[in-house]
Amino acid sequence: MRTIEWDVDGRRVFGLAAGRGEPVLLLHGYPQSAACWRHQIEALAVNHHVVAPDWPGFGRSDPPSTAPTYVNEVDRIERLAQRLGWQRFNLCVHDYGGLIGLGYTIRHPERVLRLALLNTRAHGTFRPWFYRYSSAQHWIATNSAISVAVQHLPLARLHHLALARYRDIGCFDTELETEYLGWMSTRRGRRTYWEFFAHYPVPAVPWLAEGLGTIQCPVSVIWG
């Protein structure tokens, strides 16, 4: 497994890559990085060319060059695929990566060989507090007076506290948590965080449901 770097939209995008063969693109969730796929990369690389980027704004990658609106994020997948020189590829996506990966598959059904959706976002499956939390984050991020003030919050520390129960049961260790949250410790990272929530689509995206029937490839949905 090796660390690689690409130029996408004039920004540096870091990632992990391994293997040779049919392409597989792994997209992580929030607030993770490519490191969350470290075990799967080794297994898949036996007979696939596997690439797992730190999505722009996360991990070691630069913030995106355009606002992280839903359509922009979906289109960024296409530009990354073009940068990799891939015509068709397998797409395995988790959490936020699943939200944008599903949109990509609907917009570019001819490009995706197989789609695996892992514990991603689906309306009706979240508890009410999630919608209140996301709506509050969006409101803060779009309120100009408040958004400036909250950029000084210790986001990495707050997320460290919020993730305590998962850390305690061994979901990840301190080194991996630092990989996930380190970008929040910088001024640029905190600005990127609030920019992310300013454009995060809390309501359902209507054309996703409408476009499910256009998906041509085999799909595996894993939840739990």
Coordinates of N, CA and C in Angstrom, one line a residue:
M1 N 0.9 -1.2 0.0 CA 0.0 0.0 0.0 C 0.9 1.2 0.0
R2 N 0.6 2.2 -0.9 CA 1.4 3.4 -1.0 C 0.6 4.6 -0.9
T3 N 1.2 5.7 -0.5 CA 0.5 7.0 -0.4 C 0.8 7.7 -1.8
I4 N -0.3 8.3 -2.3 CA -0.2 9.0 -3.6 C -0.8 10.3 -3.5
E5 N -0.6 11.2 -4.5 CA -1.1 12.5 -4.5 C -1.5 12.9 -6.0
W6 N -2.7 13.5 -6.1 CA -3.2 14.0 -7.4 C -3.5 15.4 -7.4
D7 N -3.6 16.0 -8.5 CA -4.1 17.4 -8.6 C -5.5 17.3 -9.2
V8 N -6.5 17.7 -8.4 CA -7.9 17.7 -8.8 C -8.5 19.1 -8.6
D9 N -8.9 19.7 -9.7 CA -9.4 21.1 -9.6 C -8.3 22.1 -9.1
G10 N -7.1 21.8 -9.3 CA -6.0 22.7 -8.8 C -5.7 22.5 -7.4
R11 N -6.2 21.5 -6.7 CA -5.9 21.2 -5.3 C -5.3 19.9 -5.2
R12 N -4.5 19.8 -4.1 CA -3.8 18.5 -3.8 C -4.8 17.5 -3.1
V13 N -4.9 16.3 -3.7 CA -5.7 15.3 -3.1 C -4.8 14.1 -2.8
F14 N -4.7 13.8 -1.5 CA -3.9 12.6 -1.1 C -4.8 11.4 -1.0
G15 N -4.1 10.2 -1.0 CA -4.8 9.0 -0.9 C -3.9 7.8 -0.8
L16 N -4.5 6.6 -0.6 CA -3.8 5.4 -0.6 C -4.2 4.5 -1.8
A17 N -3.2 3.8 -2.3 CA -3.4 3.0 -3.5 C -2.6 1.7 -3.3
A18 N -3.2 0.6 -4.0 CA -2.5 -0.7 -4.0 C -3.1 -1.6 -5.0
G19 N -2.3 -2.5 -5.5 CA -2.7 -3.6 -6.4 C -2.8 -3.2 -7.8
R20 N -3.2 -4.2 -8.6 CA -3.3 -4.1 -10.0 C -4.6 -4.9 -10.4
G21 N -5.2 -4.4 -11.5 CA -6.4 -5.1 -12.0 C -7.6 -4.2 -12.1
E22 N -8.8 -4.7 -12.0 CA -10.0 -3.9 -12.2 C -10.0 -2.8 -11.1
P23 N -10.4 -1.6 -11.5 CA -10.3 -0.4 -10.6 C -11.4 -0.5 -9.5
V24 N -11.1 -0.1 -8.3 CA -12.0 0.1 -7.2 C -11.7 1.4 -6.5
L25 N -12.8 2.2 -6.4 CA -12.6 3.5 -5.7 C -13.4 3.4 -4.4
L26 N -12.7 3.7 -3.3 CA -13.3 3.7 -2.0 C -13.4 5.1 -1.4
L27 N -14.7 5.5 -1.1 CA -14.9 6.8 -0.6 C -15.4 6.7 0.9
H28 N -14.7 7.4 1.7 CA -14.9 7.4 3.2 C -16.1 8.3 3.6
G29 N -16.4 8.2 4.9 CA -17.4 9.1 5.4 C -16.9 10.2 6.3
Y30 N -17.8 10.8 7.0 CA -17.4 12.0 7.9 C -17.3 11.5 9.3
P31 N -16.2 12.0 10.0 CA -15.1 12.8 9.6 C -13.9 12.0 9.4
Q32 N -13.9 11.0 8.6 CA -12.9 10.1 8.4 C -11.8 10.5 7.4
S33 N -11.0 9.5 7.0 CA -10.0 9.7 5.9 C -9.9 8.4 5.2
A34 N -9.0 8.3 4.3 CA -8.7 7.0 3.6 C -8.3 5.9 4.5
A35 N -7.7 6.3 5.7 CA -7.2 5.3 6.6 C -8.3 4.4 7.1
C36 N -9.6 4.8 7.0 CA -10.6 3.9 7.5 C -10.7 2.6 6.6
W37 N -10.2 2.7 5.4 CA -10.2 1.5 4.5 C -8.9 0.7 4.6
R38 N -8.1 0.9 5.5 CA -6.7 0.3 5.5 C -6.8 -1.2 5.5
H39 N -7.7 -1.9 6.1 CA -7.8 -3.3 6.1 C -8.4 -3.8 4.8
Q40 N -9.4 -3.1 4.3 CA -10.1 -3.5 3.0 C -9.1 -3.3 1.8
I41 N -8.3 -2.3 1.8 CA -7.4 -2.1 0.7 C -6.5 -3.3 0.5
E42 N -5.9 -3.8 1.5 CA -5.0 -4.9 1.4 C -5.7 -6.1 0.8
A43 N -6.9 -6.4 1.3 CA -7.6 -7.6 0.8 C -8.0 -7.4 -0.7
L44 N -8.6 -6.2 -1.0 CA -9.0 -6.0 -2.4 C -7.9 -5.9 -3.4
A45 N -6.7 -5.5 -2.9 CA -5.6 -5.3 -3.8 C -5.0 -6.6 -4.3
V46 N -5.4 -7.7 -3.8 CA -5.0 -9.0 -4.3 C -5.2 -9.1 -5.8
N47 N -6.4 -8.6 -6.3 CA -6.7 -8.7 -7.7 C -7.4 -7.5 -8.2
H48 N -7.2 -6.3 -7.6 CA -7.8 -5.1 -8.0 C -6.8 -3.9 -7.9
H49 N -7.0 -2.9 -8.7 CA -6.3 -1.6 -8.5 C -7.2 -0.8 -7.6
V50 N -6.8 -0.6 -6.3 CA -7.6 0.0 -5.3 C -7.1 1.5 -5.0
V51 N -8.0 2.4 -5.0 CA -7.6 3.8 -4.7 C -8.6 4.3 -3.6
A52 N -8.1 4.9 -2.5 CA -8.9 5.4 -1.5 C -8.4 6.9 -1.2
P53 N -9.1 7.9 -1.7 CA -8.6 9.3 -1.4 C -9.1 9.8 -0.1
D54 N -8.3 10.7 0.5 CA -8.8 11.6 1.5 C -9.7 12.6 0.8
W55 N -11.0 12.5 1.0 CA -11.8 13.4 0.2 C -11.5 14.9 0.5
P56 N -11.5 15.7 -0.6 CA -11.1 17.1 -0.4 C -11.7 17.8 0.8
G57 N -10.9 18.3 1.7 CA -11.3 19.0 2.9 C -11.1 18.1 4.1
F58 N -10.8 16.8 3.9 CA -10.6 15.8 5.0 C -9.2 15.3 4.9
G59 N -8.8 14.7 6.1 CA -7.4 14.1 6.1 C -6.4 15.1 5.7
R60 N -5.5 14.7 4.8 CA -4.4 15.5 4.3 C -4.7 16.2 3.0
S61 N -5.9 16.1 2.5 CA -6.2 16.7 1.2 C -6.5 18.2 1.5
D62 N -6.3 19.0 0.4 CA -6.7 20.4 0.5 C -8.2 20.6 0.5
P63 N -8.7 21.7 1.0 CA -10.1 22.0 0.9 C -10.5 22.1 -0.6
P64 N -11.7 21.8 -0.9 CA -12.2 21.8 -2.3 C -12.1 23.3 -2.9
S65 N -11.9 23.3 -4.2 CA -11.7 24.7 -4.9 C -13.1 25.3 -5.1
T66 N -14.1 24.6 -5.1 CA -15.5 25.1 -5.2 C -16.3 24.7 -4.0
A67 N -17.4 25.4 -3.7 CA -18.2 25.2 -2.6 C -18.7 23.7 -2.6
P68 N -18.7 23.0 -1.4 CA -19.1 21.6 -1.4 C -20.6 21.4 -1.4
T69 N -21.2 22.0 -2.5 CA -22.6 21.7 -2.7 C -22.7 20.2 -3.1
Y70 N -23.9 19.7 -3.1 CA -24.1 18.3 -3.4 C -23.7 18.0 -4.8
V71 N -24.1 18.8 -5.8 CA -23.8 18.5 -7.2 C -22.3 18.7 -7.4
N72 N -21.7 19.7 -6.8 CA -20.2 19.9 -6.9 C -19.5 18.6 -6.4
E73 N -19.9 18.1 -5.3 CA -19.2 16.9 -4.7 C -19.4 15.7 -5.6
V74 N -20.6 15.5 -6.2 CA -20.8 14.4 -7.1 C -19.9 14.6 -8.3
D75 N -19.8 15.8 -8.9 CA -19.0 16.0 -10.0 C -17.5 15.9 -9.7
R76 N -17.1 16.1 -8.5 CA -15.7 15.9 -8.1 C -15.3 14.4 -8.3
I77 N -16.2 13.5 -8.0 CA -15.9 12.1 -8.2 C -15.5 11.9 -9.7
E78 N -16.3 12.5 -10.6 CA -16.0 12.3 -12.0 C -14.6 12.9 -12.4
R79 N -14.3 14.0 -11.9 CA -13.0 14.6 -12.2 C -11.8 13.8 -11.6
L80 N -12.1 13.2 -10.4 CA -11.0 12.3 -9.9 C -10.9 11.1 -10.7
A81 N -12.0 10.5 -11.2 CA -11.9 9.3 -12.1 C -11.2 9.6 -13.4
Q82 N -11.5 10.8 -13.9 CA -10.7 11.2 -15.1 C -9.3 11.4 -14.8
R83 N -8.9 11.9 -13.7 CA -7.5 12.1 -13.3 C -6.8 10.8 -13.2
L84 N -7.5 9.8 -12.7 CA -7.0 8.4 -12.6 C -6.9 7.7 -13.9
G85 N -7.6 8.2 -14.9 CA -7.7 7.6 -16.2 C -8.6 6.4 -16.3
W86 N -9.6 6.4 -15.4 CA -10.5 5.3 -15.4 C -11.7 5.5 -16.2
Q87 N -12.1 4.6 -17.1 CA -13.3 4.6 -17.9 C -14.5 4.0 -17.1
R88 N -14.3 2.9 -16.5 CA -15.3 2.2 -15.7 C -14.6 1.7 -14.5
F89 N -15.3 1.7 -13.4 CA -14.7 1.2 -12.1 C -15.8 0.8 -11.1
N90 N -15.3 0.1 -10.1 CA -16.2 -0.3 -9.0 C -16.2 0.8 -8.0
L91 N -17.3 1.0 -7.3 CA -17.4 2.1 -6.3 C -17.9 1.5 -5.0
C92 N -17.1 1.7 -4.0 CA -17.5 1.2 -2.6 C -17.5 2.4 -1.7
V93 N -18.6 2.7 -1.1 CA -18.8 4.0 -0.5 C -19.5 3.9 0.9
H94 N -19.0 4.7 1.8 CA -19.5 4.6 3.2 C -20.0 6.0 3.7
D95 N -21.1 6.1 4.4 CA -21.5 7.3 5.1 C -21.6 8.4 4.1
Y96 N -21.0 9.6 4.3 CA -21.0 10.7 3.4 C -20.6 10.3 2.0
G97 N -19.6 9.4 1.9 CA -19.1 8.9 0.6 C -20.3 8.2 -0.1
G98 N -21.1 7.5 0.7 CA -22.3 6.9 0.1 C -23.3 7.9 -0.5
L99 N -23.5 9.0 0.2 CA -24.4 10.0 -0.3 C -24.0 10.5 -1.6
I100 N -22.7 10.9 -1.7 CA -22.3 11.4 -3.0 C -22.0 10.3 -4.1
G101 N -21.6 9.1 -3.6 CA -21.4 8.0 -4.5 C -22.7 7.5 -5.2
L102 N -23.8 7.5 -4.4 CA -25.1 7.2 -5.0 C -25.5 8.2 -6.1
G103 N -25.3 9.5 -5.8 CA -25.6 10.5 -6.8 C -24.7 10.3 -8.0
Y104 N -23.4 10.0 -7.8 CA -22.6 9.8 -9.0 C -23.1 8.6 -9.9
T105 N -23.5 7.5 -9.2 CA -23.9 6.3 -10.0 C -25.2 6.6 -10.8
I106 N -26.0 7.5 -10.2 CA -27.3 7.8 -10.9 C -26.9 8.8 -12.1
R107 N -26.0 9.7 -11.9 CA -25.7 10.6 -13.0 C -24.8 10.0 -14.1
H108 N -24.0 8.9 -13.7 CA -23.1 8.3 -14.6 C -23.2 6.8 -14.5
P109 N -24.4 6.3 -14.8 CA -24.6 4.8 -14.7 C -23.7 4.0 -15.5
E110 N -23.3 4.5 -16.7 CA -22.4 3.8 -17.6 C -21.0 3.6 -17.1
R111 N -20.6 4.4 -16.0 CA -19.2 4.4 -15.5 C -19.0 3.4 -14.4
V112 N -20.1 3.0 -13.7 CA -19.9 2.2 -12.5 C -20.2 0.7 -12.8
L113 N -19.2 -0.1 -12.5 CA -19.3 -1.5 -12.7 C -20.1 -2.2 -11.7
R114 N -19.9 -1.9 -10.4 CA -20.6 -2.4 -9.3 C -20.6 -1.3 -8.2
L115 N -21.7 -1.3 -7.4 CA -21.8 -0.3 -6.3 C -22.0 -1.0 -5.0
A116 N -21.3 -0.6 -4.0 CA -21.5 -1.1 -2.6 C -21.7 0.0 -1.7
L117 N -22.9 0.1 -1.1 CA -23.3 1.1 -0.2 C -23.2 0.6 1.2
L118 N -22.4 1.2 2.1 CA -22.2 0.8 3.4 C -22.6 1.8 4.4
N119 N -23.6 1.5 5.2 CA -24.1 2.4 6.3 C -24.1 3.8 5.9
T120 N -24.8 4.1 4.8 CA -24.8 5.5 4.3 C -26.1 6.2 4.8
R121 N -26.3 7.4 4.3 CA -27.4 8.1 4.7 C -28.7 7.7 4.0
A122 N -29.8 7.5 4.7 CA -31.1 7.2 4.1 C -32.2 7.8 5.0
H123 N -33.0 8.7 4.5 CA -34.0 9.3 5.3 C -35.0 8.3 5.8
G124 N -35.4 8.5 7.0 CA -36.3 7.5 7.7 C -35.6 6.5 8.5
T125 N -34.2 6.4 8.4 CA -33.5 5.5 9.2 C -32.8 6.2 10.4
F126 N -32.8 7.5 10.4 CA -32.1 8.3 11.5 C -33.1 8.7 12.6
R127 N -32.6 8.8 13.8 CA -33.4 9.2 14.9 C -33.6 10.8 14.8
P128 N -34.7 11.3 15.4 CA -35.0 12.7 15.3 C -33.8 13.6 15.7
W129 N -33.0 13.2 16.6 CA -32.0 14.1 17.1 C -31.0 14.4 16.0
F130 N -30.8 13.4 15.0 CA -29.8 13.6 14.0 C -30.3 14.8 13.1
Y131 N -31.5 14.8 12.8 CA -32.0 15.9 11.9 C -31.9 17.2 12.6
R132 N -32.2 17.2 13.9 CA -32.1 18.5 14.7 C -30.6 18.9 14.7
Y133 N -29.7 18.0 14.9 CA -28.3 18.3 15.0 C -27.8 18.8 13.7
S134 N -28.1 18.1 12.6 CA -27.6 18.6 11.2 C -28.3 19.9 10.9
S135 N -29.5 20.1 11.2 CA -30.2 21.4 10.9 C -29.5 22.5 11.7
A136 N -29.2 22.3 13.0 CA -28.5 23.3 13.8 C -27.2 23.6 13.2
Q137 N -26.4 22.6 12.8 CA -25.1 22.9 12.2 C -25.2 23.7 11.0
H138 N -26.2 23.4 10.1 CA -26.4 24.1 8.9 C -26.8 25.6 9.2
W139 N -27.7 25.8 10.2 CA -28.1 27.1 10.6 C -26.9 28.0 11.1
I140 N -26.1 27.4 11.9 CA -24.9 28.1 12.4 C -24.0 28.4 11.3
A141 N -23.7 27.5 10.4 CA -22.8 27.7 9.3 C -23.2 28.8 8.3
T142 N -24.5 29.0 8.2 CA -25.1 29.9 7.2 C -25.4 31.3 7.9
N143 N -25.2 31.4 9.2 CA -25.5 32.6 9.9 C -24.1 33.4 10.0
S144 N -24.0 34.4 9.2 CA -22.7 35.1 9.1 C -22.1 35.5 10.4
A145 N -22.9 36.0 11.3 CA -22.3 36.5 12.6 C -21.8 35.4 13.4
I146 N -22.6 34.3 13.5 CA -22.2 33.2 14.3 C -21.1 32.4 13.7
S147 N -21.2 32.2 12.4 CA -20.2 31.3 11.8 C -18.8 31.8 12.0
V148 N -18.6 33.1 12.1 CA -17.2 33.6 12.3 C -16.7 33.2 13.7
A149 N -17.6 33.3 14.7 CA -17.3 33.1 16.1 C -17.0 31.6 16.3
V150 N -17.8 30.7 15.7 CA -17.6 29.3 16.0 C -16.4 28.7 15.3
Q151 N -15.7 29.4 14.4 CA -14.5 28.9 13.8 C -13.4 28.8 14.8
H152 N -13.6 29.4 16.0 CA -12.6 29.3 17.0 C -12.8 28.2 18.0
L153 N -13.9 27.4 17.8 CA -14.2 26.3 18.7 C -13.2 25.2 18.5
P154 N -12.9 24.5 19.6 CA -11.9 23.4 19.5 C -12.6 22.1 19.0
L155 N -12.8 22.1 17.7 CA -13.6 21.1 17.0 C -13.0 19.7 17.2
A156 N -11.7 19.6 17.1 CA -11.0 18.3 17.3 C -11.3 17.7 18.7
R157 N -11.2 18.6 19.7 CA -11.4 18.2 21.1 C -12.9 17.8 21.3
L158 N -13.8 18.5 20.8 CA -15.2 18.2 20.9 C -15.6 16.9 20.2
H159 N -15.0 16.6 19.1 CA -15.2 15.3 18.4 C -14.6 14.2 19.2
H160 N -13.4 14.5 19.8 CA -12.7 13.5 20.6 C -13.7 13.0 21.7
L161 N -14.3 14.0 22.4 CA -15.2 13.6 23.5 C -16.4 12.9 23.0
A162 N -17.0 13.3 21.8 CA -18.2 12.7 21.2 C -17.9 11.2 20.8
L163 N -16.7 10.9 20.4 CA -16.3 9.6 20.0 C -15.8 8.7 21.1
A164 N -15.9 9.1 22.3 CA -15.4 8.3 23.4 C -15.9 6.9 23.5
R165 N -17.2 6.7 23.3 CA -17.8 5.4 23.5 C -17.3 4.4 22.4
Y166 N -17.1 5.0 21.2 CA -16.6 4.1 20.1 C -15.1 3.8 20.3
R167 N -14.4 4.7 20.8 CA -13.0 4.5 21.1 C -12.8 3.4 22.2
D168 N -13.7 3.5 23.2 CA -13.6 2.6 24.4 C -13.9 1.2 24.0
I169 N -14.7 1.0 23.0 CA -15.0 -0.4 22.6 C -14.1 -0.9 21.5
G170 N -13.1 -0.1 21.2 CA -12.1 -0.6 20.2 C -12.3 -0.4 18.8
C171 N -13.3 0.6 18.4 CA -13.5 0.8 17.0 C -12.3 1.4 16.3
F172 N -11.5 2.2 17.1 CA -10.3 2.8 16.5 C -9.4 3.1 17.7
D173 N -8.1 3.3 17.4 CA -7.2 3.7 18.4 C -6.8 5.2 18.3
T174 N -5.9 5.6 19.2 CA -5.6 7.0 19.3 C -4.9 7.5 18.0
E175 N -4.1 6.7 17.4 CA -3.4 7.0 16.1 C -4.4 7.2 15.0
L176 N -5.4 6.4 14.9 CA -6.4 6.5 13.8 C -7.3 7.7 14.1
E177 N -7.6 7.9 15.4 CA -8.5 9.1 15.7 C -7.7 10.4 15.3
T178 N -6.4 10.4 15.6 CA -5.7 11.6 15.2 C -5.7 11.8 13.7
E179 N -5.7 10.7 12.9 CA -5.8 10.8 11.5 C -7.1 11.3 11.0
Y180 N -8.2 10.9 11.7 CA -9.5 11.4 11.4 C -9.7 12.9 11.7
L181 N -9.2 13.3 12.9 CA -9.6 14.6 13.4 C -8.5 15.6 13.3
G182 N -7.3 15.3 12.9 CA -6.2 16.2 12.9 C -6.5 17.5 12.1
W183 N -7.2 17.3 11.0 CA -7.5 18.5 10.1 C -8.3 19.5 10.8
M184 N -9.1 19.1 11.8 CA -10.0 20.1 12.5 C -9.2 21.0 13.5
S185 N -7.9 20.6 13.7 CA -7.1 21.4 14.7 C -6.5 22.7 14.1
T186 N -6.6 22.8 12.8 CA -6.1 24.0 12.1 C -7.2 25.0 11.8
R187 N -6.8 26.2 11.6 CA -7.7 27.3 11.2 C -8.4 26.9 9.9
R188 N -7.6 26.5 8.9 CA -8.2 26.1 7.6 C -9.2 25.0 7.8
G189 N -8.8 24.0 8.6 CA -9.7 22.9 8.8 C -11.0 23.3 9.4
R190 N -11.0 24.2 10.4 CA -12.2 24.6 11.0 C -13.1 25.4 10.1
R191 N -12.5 26.2 9.2 CA -13.2 26.9 8.2 C -13.8 25.9 7.2
T192 N -13.1 24.9 6.8 CA -13.6 23.9 5.9 C -14.8 23.1 6.5
Y193 N -14.7 22.9 7.8 CA -15.8 22.2 8.6 C -17.1 22.9 8.4
W194 N -17.1 24.2 8.7 CA -18.3 25.0 8.7 C -18.8 25.2 7.2
E195 N -17.8 25.3 6.3 CA -18.2 25.4 4.9 C -18.9 24.1 4.5
F196 N -18.5 23.0 5.0 CA -19.1 21.7 4.7 C -20.6 21.7 5.2
F197 N -20.8 22.1 6.4 CA -22.1 22.1 6.9 C -23.0 23.2 6.3
A198 N -22.4 24.2 5.8 CA -23.2 25.3 5.2 C -23.9 24.8 3.9
H199 N -23.3 23.7 3.3 CA -23.8 23.2 2.0 C -24.3 21.8 2.2
Y200 N -24.3 21.2 3.4 CA -24.7 19.8 3.6 C -26.2 19.8 3.3
P201 N -26.7 18.8 2.5 CA -28.1 18.8 2.1 C -28.9 18.0 3.2
V202 N -29.4 18.7 4.2 CA -30.1 18.1 5.3 C -31.4 17.5 4.8
P203 N -32.3 18.2 4.0 CA -33.5 17.6 3.4 C -33.1 16.5 2.4
A204 N -34.0 15.6 2.1 CA -33.8 14.6 1.1 C -33.5 15.2 -0.3
V205 N -32.7 14.6 -1.1 CA -32.4 15.0 -2.4 C -33.3 14.3 -3.3
P206 N -34.4 15.0 -3.9 CA -35.5 14.3 -4.6 C -35.0 13.4 -5.7
W207 N -34.0 13.9 -6.5 CA -33.6 13.2 -7.7 C -32.9 11.9 -7.4
L208 N -32.5 11.7 -6.2 CA -31.8 10.4 -5.8 C -32.9 9.3 -5.9
A209 N -34.0 9.5 -5.2 CA -35.0 8.5 -5.2 C -35.6 8.3 -6.7
E210 N -35.7 9.4 -7.3 CA -36.3 9.3 -8.7 C -35.3 8.6 -9.7
G211 N -34.0 8.6 -9.4 CA -33.1 8.1 -10.3 C -32.6 6.6 -10.0
L212 N -33.1 6.0 -8.9 CA -32.7 4.7 -8.5 C -32.9 3.7 -9.7
G213 N -34.0 3.9 -10.4 CA -34.3 2.9 -11.5 C -33.3 3.0 -12.7
T214 N -32.5 4.1 -12.7 CA -31.5 4.2 -13.8 C -30.2 3.5 -13.6
I215 N -30.0 3.0 -12.3 CA -28.8 2.3 -12.0 C -28.7 1.0 -12.8
Q216 N -27.6 0.8 -13.5 CA -27.5 -0.4 -14.3 C -26.7 -1.5 -13.7
C217 N -25.9 -1.2 -12.8 CA -24.9 -2.2 -12.2 C -25.4 -2.9 -11.1
P218 N -24.8 -4.1 -10.7 CA -25.1 -4.8 -9.5 C -24.9 -3.9 -8.3
V219 N -25.8 -3.9 -7.3 CA -25.7 -3.1 -6.1 C -25.7 -4.0 -4.8
S220 N -24.8 -3.7 -3.9 CA -24.8 -4.4 -2.6 C -25.0 -3.3 -1.5
V221 N -26.0 -3.5 -0.7 CA -26.3 -2.6 0.4 C -26.1 -3.3 1.7
I222 N -25.1 -2.8 2.5 CA -24.8 -3.4 3.8 C -25.1 -2.4 4.9
W223 N -25.9 -2.8 5.9 CA -26.3 -1.9 6.9 C -26.2 -2.6 8.3
G224 N -25.9 -1.8 9.3 CA -25.9 -2.4 10.6 C -24.8 -1.8 11.5

